[in-house]
Amino acid sequence: MGRSVGWMFAFILLLCATPAWSQTKICVDPGHGGDDPGAIGCGLQEATINLDVSLRLRDLLQAAGYQVYMTRSTDTTVSLTGRANYANSNGAARFASIHCNSASVSSATGTETFHATSASSKSIDQANRIQSEMIATWGLANRGVKSANFTVLTATSMPATLSELGFIVNCSVDASYLAQPERRQAAALAHLRALQLSLGDPIGPGTGEARGVVFEDLGVGSDDMSVRLPGATITVVETGQSVQATQPSAAWTLTLPPGNYTLRAQAPGYQSNQRSCTVLANDIAWCSIGLFKEVVEPDPELEPDPEPELEPEPELEPQPDVTELVDEEPDLSQDLWEPFEPSPDGEDVLPDLSPELDTHSEVSEENDVAEATPAPTLSTESACGCSLSKRASSVPWVLLLLPAIFLLRRRGALLIGLGLLALPSPGQAEEPLLQDLELVATGYQAPVLSDSGELLLLGSEDLGRLYLMPSRGGDARLLVEQTRAAYMPEWMPEDAGVALRLPTRPFADEPWLAYELDGQFQGPYSKLAGLAVFQRDDQVVLRLGKVETVLACDDDRYFEPQLSPDGRFVLYSGLSSGLWLMRLDDGRRFSLGQKATQGRFSANGERLVFARVEDDGQALTGSALFLLELEQPEQVFELSTPEGLMPLYPSLDAEGGRIAFSTADAKVYRGQLK
């Protein structure tokens, strides 16, 4: 016990210091729960033990300065894919799943720790450290570090482990440890130490990145970055470090320690300009800089001779008062905007939009220079009785004007946008058929079809490497290697490039990291001008201009919000409730099932494909694919796949006529939808 007391004393001293790793995110996963109690033995239930140890670990991690995400904090049911996707969506740096072991014989004993079969070196290191700390703390039989393709280990984008603390059926030894609060606290402390050591103990300040582009300021700042200035030089005023934006997109990157910096940009023929930029550890700060053209002062020696004075013109005769020529006053009672009229049934009522005004609410400055699809009007009724975000504007009528403002900013987009305001009456959809299924790759997961259907993005098992290959098969070429590179990337219009999510930020639709198909970083990218959805504090938030509205905010934890390409629908996940589809024009929500996950829109905004999965608390036991037409979201059709296949990560081409998906054993298929 001396070692445990020593570590406890060191931990108390640690709490008195301000940690340097305060931005590190760790996801703690209490195994099983809800309708899945896990193993039962010696009067104990595994789900209860897992939750108790995990909550203790959460408290220790938070006290040490980490940001902690819990896949569950009560006795609720959460799917395995939901746990992994929740960790991915929040950009966690580590994932630790807590379990108890079981066996058919009561004499089984010991502790073991798992990592994925094709795990990264960091996952293996984390598993080794957890196993070592648990053996030193509990002293049970050392069953070693093992590999297994448990779903929470293979579907996560960060180093991940699964701990089997001891055997719940061994009443004389292991179960007696599991039953004691003191032993459970010691197990939580052992995991804390292991995670600290795996991350680096103590963790230094690390580095972050400042990224951006240099553009010609046309008088509207970053709202229009269409004219790029390749060859510009960006200098850190405080350190003298500089980089040249040599790419045609004028994109640049600086790697810096955390801190506040002044960045100065210079380009021939333009006035230099500077801005402040805050860099955080393991994060990306957007710091684009606009430059005005130099003003050429006229040479006084070259000034033209003054013009000769002209003779004054003769005075004109006075004209009659124009009011005398008007027979009657014009009728100004007709406004250019039609007033809002509620429907006879009283359902179309404007929402109560009276939140507090937060003067610190800001919207990202980065906007894509490409033409974007216009935004629709916001729903006129609340989706789930949620209050508005405290960052929202307190002026309700701004919701009616902002769509028009953003549409008018995009040349030629107004008529298209107005066409989105009304949905046609649904008819009876024909049941789709999946045909011509062919295997095109092995050893990859999470395929994403390009708009044309001719290219595929493929992910590695840890989602840290993104590959590109022809959709009919062939050689896969590494495109980008970075944290979460293969986690829900999207194609830019007309297969022009690939947009990736920020490596460690919570899930959001913008800004993205845009890459060309040769892997060259292009700059920031946004899909819809002025319209975005994102997750904040386990809620889904819609941002229209500077107005924010909470769409999903009840007792569940919501994540992975996606806008349909035309901005009419929002798709998001709940840890306990599964996948939801919301129609923004009327705020109606459609539940796609508690076990639904991994939804993808077609680029034309007409179809949605997703998976429903079954699991046994450790691995998937079955899955199926489903398709719906967004004009008729009430009708969901199952796509028939060969028996024994467990399809996951489906995606569609732009027209929704081709489909690609991977399977639980990392095989990639491509097919046609009729």
XYZ file of C-alpha atoms in Angstrom:
674
model
C 0.000 0.000 0.000
C 3.028 2.295 0.362
C 3.218 2.809 -3.407
C -0.469 3.756 -3.558
C -0.135 6.209 -0.689
C 2.920 7.756 -2.343
C 1.094 8.194 -5.609
C -1.914 9.650 -3.808
C 0.318 12.197 -2.062
C 1.953 13.104 -5.367
C -1.471 13.475 -6.929
C -2.600 15.879 -4.184
C 0.510 17.987 -4.829
C -0.313 17.860 -8.525
C -3.732 19.387 -7.908
C -2.108 22.446 -6.375
C -0.340 23.302 -9.634
C -1.842 24.696 -12.802
C -1.494 21.920 -15.372
C 0.100 22.611 -18.731
C -2.132 20.065 -20.493
C -5.460 21.753 -19.777
C -6.568 21.538 -23.405
C -6.095 17.767 -23.752
C -9.364 15.893 -24.300
C -9.913 12.361 -23.047
C -12.995 10.221 -23.672
C -13.838 7.748 -20.899
C -16.155 4.903 -21.882
C -17.974 2.902 -19.156
C -18.726 -0.380 -20.925
C -22.296 -1.716 -21.321
C -25.217 0.013 -19.510
C -28.972 0.374 -19.852
C -30.532 -2.732 -21.362
C -27.062 -4.323 -21.517
C -25.913 -5.052 -17.944
C -22.758 -6.837 -19.089
C -21.426 -9.743 -17.016
C -23.026 -10.644 -13.687
C -21.389 -12.526 -10.827
C -20.859 -12.600 -7.068
C -23.784 -10.210 -6.547
C -22.209 -7.611 -8.852
C -23.239 -6.171 -12.223
C -20.515 -5.217 -14.675
C -22.248 -2.091 -16.033
C -22.471 -0.662 -12.503
C -18.794 -1.347 -11.715
C -17.681 0.083 -15.051
C -19.638 3.280 -14.458
C -18.349 3.755 -10.909
C -14.684 3.376 -11.888
C -15.192 5.610 -14.941
C -16.819 8.397 -12.919
C -13.933 8.256 -10.460
C -11.481 8.449 -13.366
C -13.418 11.388 -14.799
C -13.116 13.304 -11.522
C -9.382 12.620 -11.304
C -8.786 13.669 -14.911
C -10.792 16.865 -14.506
C -8.945 17.743 -11.317
C -5.669 17.247 -13.189
C -6.786 19.721 -15.857
C -8.003 17.458 -18.647
C -11.230 17.967 -20.562
C -13.262 14.777 -20.193
C -16.056 13.385 -22.361
C -18.148 10.512 -20.963
C -19.973 8.190 -23.342
C -22.433 7.689 -20.512
C -22.651 9.030 -16.955
C -25.817 7.153 -15.948
C -27.252 3.693 -16.557
C -28.248 4.268 -20.177
C -27.970 2.275 -23.382
C -25.348 3.490 -25.855
C -24.338 1.658 -29.019
C -20.711 0.843 -29.727
C -20.640 2.951 -32.891
C -22.263 5.791 -30.952
C -19.479 5.666 -28.365
C -16.749 5.748 -31.010
C -18.430 8.469 -33.079
C -18.988 10.604 -29.984
C -15.263 10.465 -29.142
C -14.356 11.197 -32.764
C -16.751 14.115 -33.029
C -15.267 15.843 -29.978
C -11.663 15.452 -31.137
C -10.527 13.454 -28.108
C -6.797 12.769 -27.797
C -7.277 9.460 -25.937
C -10.041 6.890 -25.484
C -10.192 4.573 -22.449
C -12.931 1.947 -22.133
C -13.490 0.310 -18.730
C -14.796 -3.266 -18.412
C -14.922 -6.275 -16.070
C -14.028 -9.738 -17.320
C -16.022 -12.949 -17.150
C -15.446 -16.647 -17.718
C -17.262 -19.957 -17.513
C -15.149 -21.004 -14.501
C -15.076 -19.116 -11.205
C -11.329 -19.640 -10.763
C -10.439 -17.311 -13.663
C -8.409 -14.364 -12.382
C -6.255 -11.466 -13.495
C -6.119 -8.159 -15.343
C -5.678 -7.668 -19.089
C -5.729 -4.673 -21.436
C -6.602 -4.594 -25.133
C -5.680 -2.487 -28.141
C -6.799 -2.934 -31.761
C -5.135 -5.600 -33.893
C -3.686 -2.978 -36.226
C -3.160 -0.413 -33.472
C -0.883 2.591 -33.628
C 2.239 2.736 -31.493
C 0.477 5.226 -29.205
C -2.409 2.818 -28.608
C 0.032 0.033 -27.780
C 1.949 2.330 -25.434
C -1.274 3.358 -23.671
C -2.284 -0.289 -23.241
C 1.143 -1.238 -21.875
C 1.069 1.593 -19.346
C -2.471 0.817 -18.157
C -1.598 -2.839 -17.736
C 1.595 -2.000 -15.845
C -0.118 0.482 -13.516
C -3.038 -1.870 -12.797
C -0.724 -4.784 -11.958
C 1.310 -2.520 -9.657
C -1.873 -1.226 -7.981
C -4.096 -4.316 -7.639
C -1.502 -7.039 -7.955
C -3.796 -9.555 -9.644
C -2.434 -12.099 -12.112
C -0.882 -10.405 -15.138
C -2.781 -11.671 -18.179
C -0.849 -9.245 -20.387
C -1.598 -6.802 -23.168
C -3.667 -8.307 -25.988
C -5.129 -7.260 -29.322
C -8.728 -7.582 -30.490
C -10.955 -5.836 -32.994
C -13.482 -4.513 -30.509
C -15.575 -1.816 -32.171
C -14.568 0.971 -29.775
C -10.935 0.213 -30.628
C -11.295 0.030 -34.414
C -13.828 2.819 -35.014
C -12.070 5.510 -32.974
C -9.725 8.063 -34.517
C -7.432 8.382 -31.487
C -5.271 5.965 -29.424
C -7.768 3.668 -27.712
C -7.681 0.878 -25.138
C -10.128 -1.438 -23.387
C -9.335 -2.478 -19.815
C -10.567 -5.737 -18.263
C -10.046 -4.934 -14.559
C -10.710 -8.400 -13.175
C -13.092 -11.359 -13.302
C -16.499 -10.611 -11.856
C -17.175 -14.349 -11.351
C -14.156 -14.910 -9.053
C -15.813 -14.186 -5.714
C -12.747 -14.902 -3.540
C -10.283 -12.511 -5.185
C -11.165 -10.438 -8.285
C -14.803 -9.727 -7.432
C -13.840 -8.714 -3.898
C -11.554 -6.060 -5.425
C -14.299 -4.909 -7.812
C -16.729 -4.574 -4.889
C -14.515 -2.310 -2.740
C -14.804 1.458 -3.312
C -11.163 1.882 -2.210
C -9.968 -0.595 -4.839
C -12.098 1.051 -7.531
C -10.589 4.426 -6.627
C -7.110 2.916 -6.876
C -7.978 1.496 -10.307
C -9.134 4.925 -11.474
C -5.900 6.469 -10.184
C -3.876 3.803 -12.008
C -5.608 4.745 -15.262
C -4.928 8.424 -14.600
C -1.224 7.738 -14.148
C -1.109 5.559 -17.252
C -2.804 8.176 -19.405
C -0.484 10.888 -18.095
C 2.561 8.787 -18.842
C 1.287 7.843 -22.281
C 0.586 11.467 -23.144
C 3.906 12.593 -21.645
C 4.433 13.275 -17.941
C 4.544 16.153 -17.462
C 3.115 17.320 -20.748
C 4.910 20.319 -22.153
C 3.185 23.262 -23.749
C 3.417 21.647 -27.182
C 2.880 23.609 -30.378
C -0.020 24.823 -32.452
C -0.512 26.117 -35.974
C -1.461 29.492 -37.409
C -2.945 29.064 -40.868
C -4.539 31.311 -43.433
C -4.304 32.908 -46.836
C -3.177 36.342 -48.039
C -5.745 38.099 -50.202
C -6.516 41.487 -51.694
C -8.907 43.374 -49.449
C -11.680 44.613 -51.730
C -13.221 46.693 -48.975
C -15.246 43.971 -47.259
C -12.467 42.180 -45.388
C -12.600 38.394 -45.266
C -16.162 38.312 -46.645
C -14.523 38.283 -50.099
C -11.170 36.506 -50.397
C -11.479 35.760 -54.118
C -8.284 37.595 -55.138
C -5.331 35.700 -53.646
C -1.787 37.078 -53.430
C 0.722 34.247 -53.947
C 4.279 35.238 -53.118
C 3.276 37.284 -50.067
C 5.475 37.038 -46.966
C 4.057 36.510 -43.476
C 6.272 37.427 -40.510
C 5.843 36.878 -36.769
C 6.638 40.308 -35.351
C 7.666 38.995 -31.927
C 10.110 36.334 -33.156
C 11.030 37.317 -36.716
C 9.946 33.890 -38.004
C 8.573 34.172 -41.534
C 7.065 32.050 -44.279
C 6.199 32.760 -47.914
C 2.793 31.930 -49.384
C 4.110 30.283 -52.554
C 1.001 28.310 -53.525
C -1.453 29.763 -56.071
C -4.028 29.863 -53.281
C -1.627 31.996 -51.177
C -2.141 29.568 -48.283
C 0.462 29.531 -45.511
C 1.162 27.716 -42.234
C 3.289 28.662 -39.219
C 4.064 26.245 -36.377
C 4.323 28.160 -33.103
C 4.309 27.585 -29.341
C 1.016 28.575 -27.666
C 0.684 32.321 -27.205
C -0.487 35.624 -28.655
C 1.294 36.818 -31.786
C 1.263 39.715 -34.221
C 1.449 38.535 -37.828
C 2.459 40.942 -40.616
C 1.856 40.271 -44.320
C 3.646 41.991 -47.190
C 3.329 41.724 -50.973
C 4.716 43.851 -53.842
C 2.273 46.548 -54.886
C 0.254 46.308 -51.680
C 0.276 48.045 -48.325
C 1.571 45.810 -45.526
C -0.963 44.795 -42.893
C -0.863 42.961 -39.575
C -3.246 41.264 -37.195
C -3.145 39.552 -33.821
C -3.480 35.776 -33.642
C -3.862 33.452 -30.632
C -2.271 30.006 -31.008
C -3.267 27.106 -28.738
C -1.428 23.833 -28.225
C -2.430 21.063 -30.648
C -4.877 23.358 -32.400
C -5.242 25.418 -35.568
C -5.853 29.185 -35.514
C -7.237 30.833 -38.649
C -5.341 34.092 -39.254
C -5.914 35.156 -42.870
C -4.678 38.660 -43.754
C -6.036 41.076 -46.354
C -3.920 43.725 -48.079
C -4.998 46.932 -49.783
C -3.351 48.074 -53.008
C -0.740 50.791 -52.637
C -1.985 54.324 -53.272
C 0.232 56.086 -55.826
C 0.730 59.745 -54.896
C 0.665 62.091 -57.939
C 3.915 63.830 -58.908
C 3.361 67.617 -58.555
C 5.765 68.263 -61.484
C 3.540 66.179 -63.730
C 0.261 67.858 -62.759
C -1.650 69.197 -65.812
C -2.093 72.938 -66.410
C -5.208 74.377 -64.808
C -8.218 74.523 -67.104
C -9.195 78.001 -68.357
C -12.094 79.676 -66.648
C -15.402 79.355 -68.494
C -17.911 82.111 -69.096
C -20.847 81.861 -66.645
C -23.968 80.305 -68.127
C -27.079 82.513 -68.355
C -29.639 82.021 -65.618
C -32.559 79.736 -66.467
C -36.119 80.736 -65.928
C -37.612 79.314 -62.710
C -39.511 76.028 -63.129
C -42.905 75.392 -61.576
C -43.130 73.424 -58.315
C -43.298 69.703 -59.150
C -45.952 69.183 -56.488
C -48.295 71.298 -58.586
C -48.056 68.705 -61.381
C -49.208 65.765 -59.224
C -52.951 65.200 -59.129
C -52.859 62.933 -56.037
C -50.370 61.411 -53.604
C -48.946 57.954 -54.485
C -50.152 54.883 -52.531
C -47.210 53.826 -50.357
C -49.132 51.271 -48.282
C -47.846 48.292 -50.316
C -44.521 47.053 -48.977
C -42.043 45.141 -51.100
C -42.109 42.323 -48.498
C -45.241 40.293 -47.936
C -46.246 40.327 -44.266
C -46.260 37.078 -42.268
C -49.760 35.620 -41.993
C -50.378 32.663 -39.672
C -52.187 29.673 -41.083
C -55.825 29.080 -40.044
C -54.886 26.115 -37.849
C -52.568 28.332 -35.834
C -49.497 26.103 -36.204
C -47.318 28.539 -38.147
C -46.344 30.710 -35.223
C -43.133 32.653 -34.994
C -40.854 31.221 -32.275
C -40.144 32.941 -29.013
C -36.742 34.363 -29.876
C -35.844 36.377 -26.781
C -32.517 35.095 -25.441
C -29.848 37.126 -23.750
C -27.602 39.074 -26.091
C -23.985 37.982 -25.807
C -21.782 40.716 -27.189
C -18.904 38.261 -27.460
C -20.677 36.066 -30.013
C -18.581 36.046 -33.162
C -18.675 34.103 -36.389
C -15.581 32.681 -38.058
C -14.018 35.112 -40.487
C -13.102 32.451 -43.005
C -15.343 32.003 -46.042
C -14.785 29.965 -49.155
C -14.357 31.943 -52.328
C -16.316 29.472 -54.439
C -20.006 29.938 -55.137
C -22.033 28.429 -52.296
C -25.566 27.082 -52.161
C -27.954 29.661 -50.670
C -29.477 29.239 -47.237
C -33.208 28.641 -46.635
C -35.382 30.374 -44.104
C -35.337 29.085 -40.542
C -38.179 26.996 -39.209
C -41.047 28.950 -37.692
C -41.565 26.557 -34.815
C -39.327 24.993 -32.195
C -38.088 21.497 -32.942
C -38.001 20.119 -29.430
C -38.948 22.875 -27.042
C -35.345 24.073 -26.732
C -34.470 27.556 -25.669
C -32.217 29.648 -27.856
C -28.502 29.769 -27.274
C -27.293 32.574 -25.029
C -25.143 33.651 -27.936
C -28.177 34.262 -30.122
C -29.437 37.649 -31.127
C -32.401 39.060 -29.235
C -33.907 40.562 -32.425
C -36.334 37.921 -33.792
C -37.120 39.600 -37.125
C -33.493 39.294 -38.173
C -34.207 35.627 -38.901
C -36.524 36.689 -41.706
C -34.049 39.104 -43.291
C -30.741 37.248 -43.038
C -31.541 34.577 -45.648
C -32.253 37.281 -48.211
C -29.082 39.123 -47.239
C -26.912 36.064 -47.744
C -28.692 35.104 -50.950
C -28.185 38.557 -52.436
C -24.479 38.395 -51.598
C -24.146 35.422 -53.935
C -24.502 36.369 -57.591
C -27.412 34.596 -59.284
C -28.407 32.660 -56.183
C -31.626 34.457 -55.225
C -33.979 32.601 -57.525
C -32.465 29.271 -56.549
C -32.825 30.118 -52.881
C -36.469 31.122 -53.224
C -37.148 27.802 -54.848
C -35.999 26.052 -51.692
C -38.616 27.690 -49.502
C -41.417 25.349 -50.545
C -41.265 21.556 -50.630
C -43.375 19.703 -53.191
C -46.123 17.423 -51.998
C -44.757 13.919 -51.455
C -45.965 10.986 -53.450
C -45.352 7.270 -53.069
C -41.643 6.463 -53.321
C -40.489 3.394 -55.193
C -38.484 0.889 -53.188
C -34.819 1.205 -54.239
C -32.782 -1.832 -55.234
C -29.048 -2.346 -54.684
C -27.512 -3.937 -57.781
C -24.164 -4.730 -59.401
C -22.340 -4.950 -56.070
C -18.590 -5.423 -56.472
C -15.597 -5.583 -54.125
C -13.157 -2.784 -55.000
C -10.657 -2.660 -52.090
C -9.595 -4.430 -48.906
C -7.912 -3.117 -45.778
C -9.765 0.219 -45.740
C -12.904 1.677 -44.192
C -15.270 4.673 -44.393
C -15.357 5.173 -48.206
C -16.739 8.443 -49.576
C -17.875 8.555 -53.203
C -17.076 11.686 -55.210
C -19.879 13.681 -56.837
C -19.163 12.044 -60.196
C -18.991 8.598 -58.614
C -15.645 7.977 -60.302
C -13.381 8.479 -57.239
C -13.299 7.146 -53.699
C -11.838 8.456 -50.472
C -10.738 5.645 -48.160
C -9.724 5.702 -44.499
C -7.199 3.730 -42.506
C -8.346 1.783 -39.447
C -7.400 4.611 -37.070
C -8.879 7.211 -39.477
C -5.542 9.032 -39.434
C -4.726 8.456 -43.117
C -6.913 9.389 -46.070
C -6.416 7.634 -49.405
C -7.671 8.327 -52.938
C -8.469 5.694 -55.557
C -10.728 5.118 -58.588
C -14.143 3.900 -57.471
C -13.939 0.819 -59.706
C -10.756 -0.317 -57.970
C -7.054 0.184 -58.437
C -4.132 1.561 -56.503
C -4.920 3.705 -53.458
C -2.727 6.796 -53.078
C -2.113 8.462 -49.718
C -3.710 11.903 -49.853
C -3.437 13.339 -46.318
C -2.045 12.003 -43.045
C -3.175 13.829 -39.914
C -5.440 13.288 -36.903
C -9.022 12.487 -38.031
C -8.083 12.893 -41.706
C -10.522 10.126 -42.713
C -13.236 11.078 -40.217
C -16.222 12.149 -42.353
C -14.383 14.119 -45.074
C -16.417 15.678 -47.872
C -15.850 16.317 -51.545
C -15.782 19.850 -52.861
C -18.115 20.527 -55.825
C -17.255 18.838 -59.127
C -14.569 16.670 -57.480
C -12.343 19.769 -57.280
C -10.815 18.821 -53.942
C -11.419 17.400 -50.490
C -12.536 19.205 -47.344
C -11.400 17.827 -43.971
C -12.488 18.667 -40.452
C -10.171 20.420 -38.018
C -8.079 17.737 -36.279
C -8.920 18.401 -32.611
C -11.937 20.713 -32.693
C -15.477 19.528 -31.935
C -17.523 18.548 -34.955
C -18.629 21.518 -37.067
C -19.526 22.193 -40.675
C -17.062 25.078 -41.026
C -14.419 26.102 -41.513
C -12.915 23.079 -43.191
C -9.375 22.347 -44.354
C -9.402 22.256 -48.162
C -6.923 20.030 -50.013
C -6.333 19.558 -53.703
C -6.301 16.035 -55.106
C -2.500 16.020 -55.060
C -2.584 16.505 -51.275
C -1.651 20.217 -51.425
C -3.253 22.323 -48.694
C -5.450 24.984 -50.314
C -6.897 26.988 -47.401
C -10.162 27.283 -45.475
C -13.434 26.188 -47.050
C -17.108 26.754 -46.222
C -20.059 25.007 -47.829
C -22.958 27.426 -47.257
C -22.518 31.174 -46.902
C -23.695 32.319 -43.488
C -25.334 29.008 -42.533
C -23.723 26.322 -40.377
C -24.501 23.692 -37.761
C -22.141 22.601 -35.013
C -22.051 20.909 -31.629
C -21.480 22.752 -28.386
C -21.777 21.235 -24.900
C -23.571 18.148 -26.257
C -26.132 20.302 -28.060
C -26.712 20.940 -31.764
C -26.677 24.607 -32.736
C -27.752 26.235 -36.002
C -26.008 29.479 -36.917
C -27.600 31.835 -39.441
C -25.373 34.871 -39.819
C -24.698 35.827 -36.206
C -27.931 34.335 -34.892
C -27.663 30.965 -33.144
C -30.536 28.621 -32.362
C -30.300 25.386 -30.370
C -31.934 22.553 -32.320
C -31.344 19.602 -29.974
C -30.887 20.117 -26.258
C -32.821 17.606 -24.127
C -31.357 15.000 -21.762
C -29.521 13.143 -24.538
C -26.020 14.083 -25.764
C -26.050 15.210 -29.358
C -23.161 15.281 -31.817
C -22.124 15.006 -35.493
C -24.556 17.568 -36.971
C -24.557 17.788 -40.762
C -26.356 20.142 -43.132
C -27.768 18.764 -46.350
C -25.979 20.282 -49.367
C -28.965 22.574 -50.078
C -29.305 23.604 -46.422
C -32.857 22.279 -46.001
C -32.159 19.443 -43.553
C -29.982 18.799 -40.518
C -28.828 15.306 -39.587
C -27.391 14.601 -36.120
C -26.854 11.782 -33.622
C -27.877 11.254 -30.019
C -25.845 8.925 -27.814
C -28.977 7.215 -26.479
C -31.604 8.089 -29.079
C -29.692 7.393 -32.292
C -29.936 9.272 -35.590
C -32.284 12.224 -36.185
C -33.282 14.118 -39.330
C -34.724 17.642 -38.992
C -36.473 19.579 -41.751
C -35.659 23.256 -41.256
C -38.623 24.777 -43.083
C -41.076 23.485 -40.469
C -38.806 22.209 -37.671
C -40.155 18.661 -37.875
C -37.874 15.881 -36.622
C -37.745 12.311 -37.887
C -36.225 9.529 -35.775
C -34.219 7.122 -37.923
C -33.822 4.622 -35.100
C -31.929 4.210 -31.839
C -29.359 2.008 -33.546
C -29.046 4.218 -36.651
C -25.667 5.778 -37.370
C -23.255 6.999 -40.083
C -25.672 8.992 -42.241
C -24.648 10.645 -45.535
C -26.540 12.978 -47.903
C -26.267 12.839 -51.667
C -24.783 16.035 -53.078
C -28.005 16.936 -54.917
C -29.855 17.032 -51.581
C -32.400 14.390 -52.587
C -31.333 11.221 -50.767
C -29.973 10.079 -47.417
C -28.294 6.756 -46.672
C -27.412 5.393 -43.229
C -26.685 2.201 -41.300
C -28.391 0.469 -38.385
C -26.140 -1.709 -36.243
C -26.450 -4.380 -33.590
C -23.755 -5.201 -31.019
C -23.140 -7.366 -27.949
C -21.356 -4.712 -25.905
C -17.922 -5.496 -27.345
C -18.269 -6.050 -31.086
C -20.842 -5.642 -33.846
C -23.156 -8.586 -34.427
C -25.055 -7.248 -37.435
C -25.787 -4.208 -39.597
C -27.990 -3.119 -42.487
C -28.215 -0.155 -44.856
C -31.264 2.100 -45.279
C -32.210 4.783 -47.803
C -34.829 7.529 -47.861
C -35.890 10.261 -50.249
C -35.673 13.602 -48.446
C -38.946 14.760 -49.988
C -40.593 11.787 -48.259
C -38.566 11.261 -45.059
C -41.311 9.176 -43.466
C -40.606 6.330 -45.900
C -37.405 4.430 -45.112
C -36.277 1.468 -47.221
C -33.798 -1.256 -46.327
C -31.188 -2.039 -48.979
C -30.700 -5.747 -49.443
C -27.074 -6.912 -49.148
C -25.612 -10.436 -49.384
C -26.075 -12.574 -46.302
C -23.157 -12.409 -43.868
C -22.112 -8.938 -44.982
C -22.055 -6.246 -42.261
C -22.172 -2.945 -44.193
C -20.959 0.276 -42.539
C -20.041 3.863 -43.534
C -22.302 4.200 -46.616
C -21.989 7.133 -49.033
C -23.665 8.220 -52.276
C -22.578 10.032 -55.410
C -24.076 13.418 -56.295
C -27.232 12.027 -57.894
C -27.710 9.280 -55.317
C -27.544 6.543 -57.947
C -24.260 4.950 -56.844
C -23.328 3.739 -53.390
C -20.137 2.694 -51.622
C -19.660 1.210 -48.174
C -17.167 -0.755 -46.126
C -17.730 -3.773 -43.902
C -16.734 -4.766 -40.407
C -13.797 -6.733 -41.862
C -12.457 -3.684 -43.786
C -13.689 -4.525 -47.283
C -14.964 -1.790 -49.584
C -17.878 -2.360 -51.984
C -19.426 -0.301 -54.759
C -22.897 -0.728 -56.278
C -25.820 0.837 -58.158
C -29.180 1.991 -56.794
C -32.256 1.568 -58.973
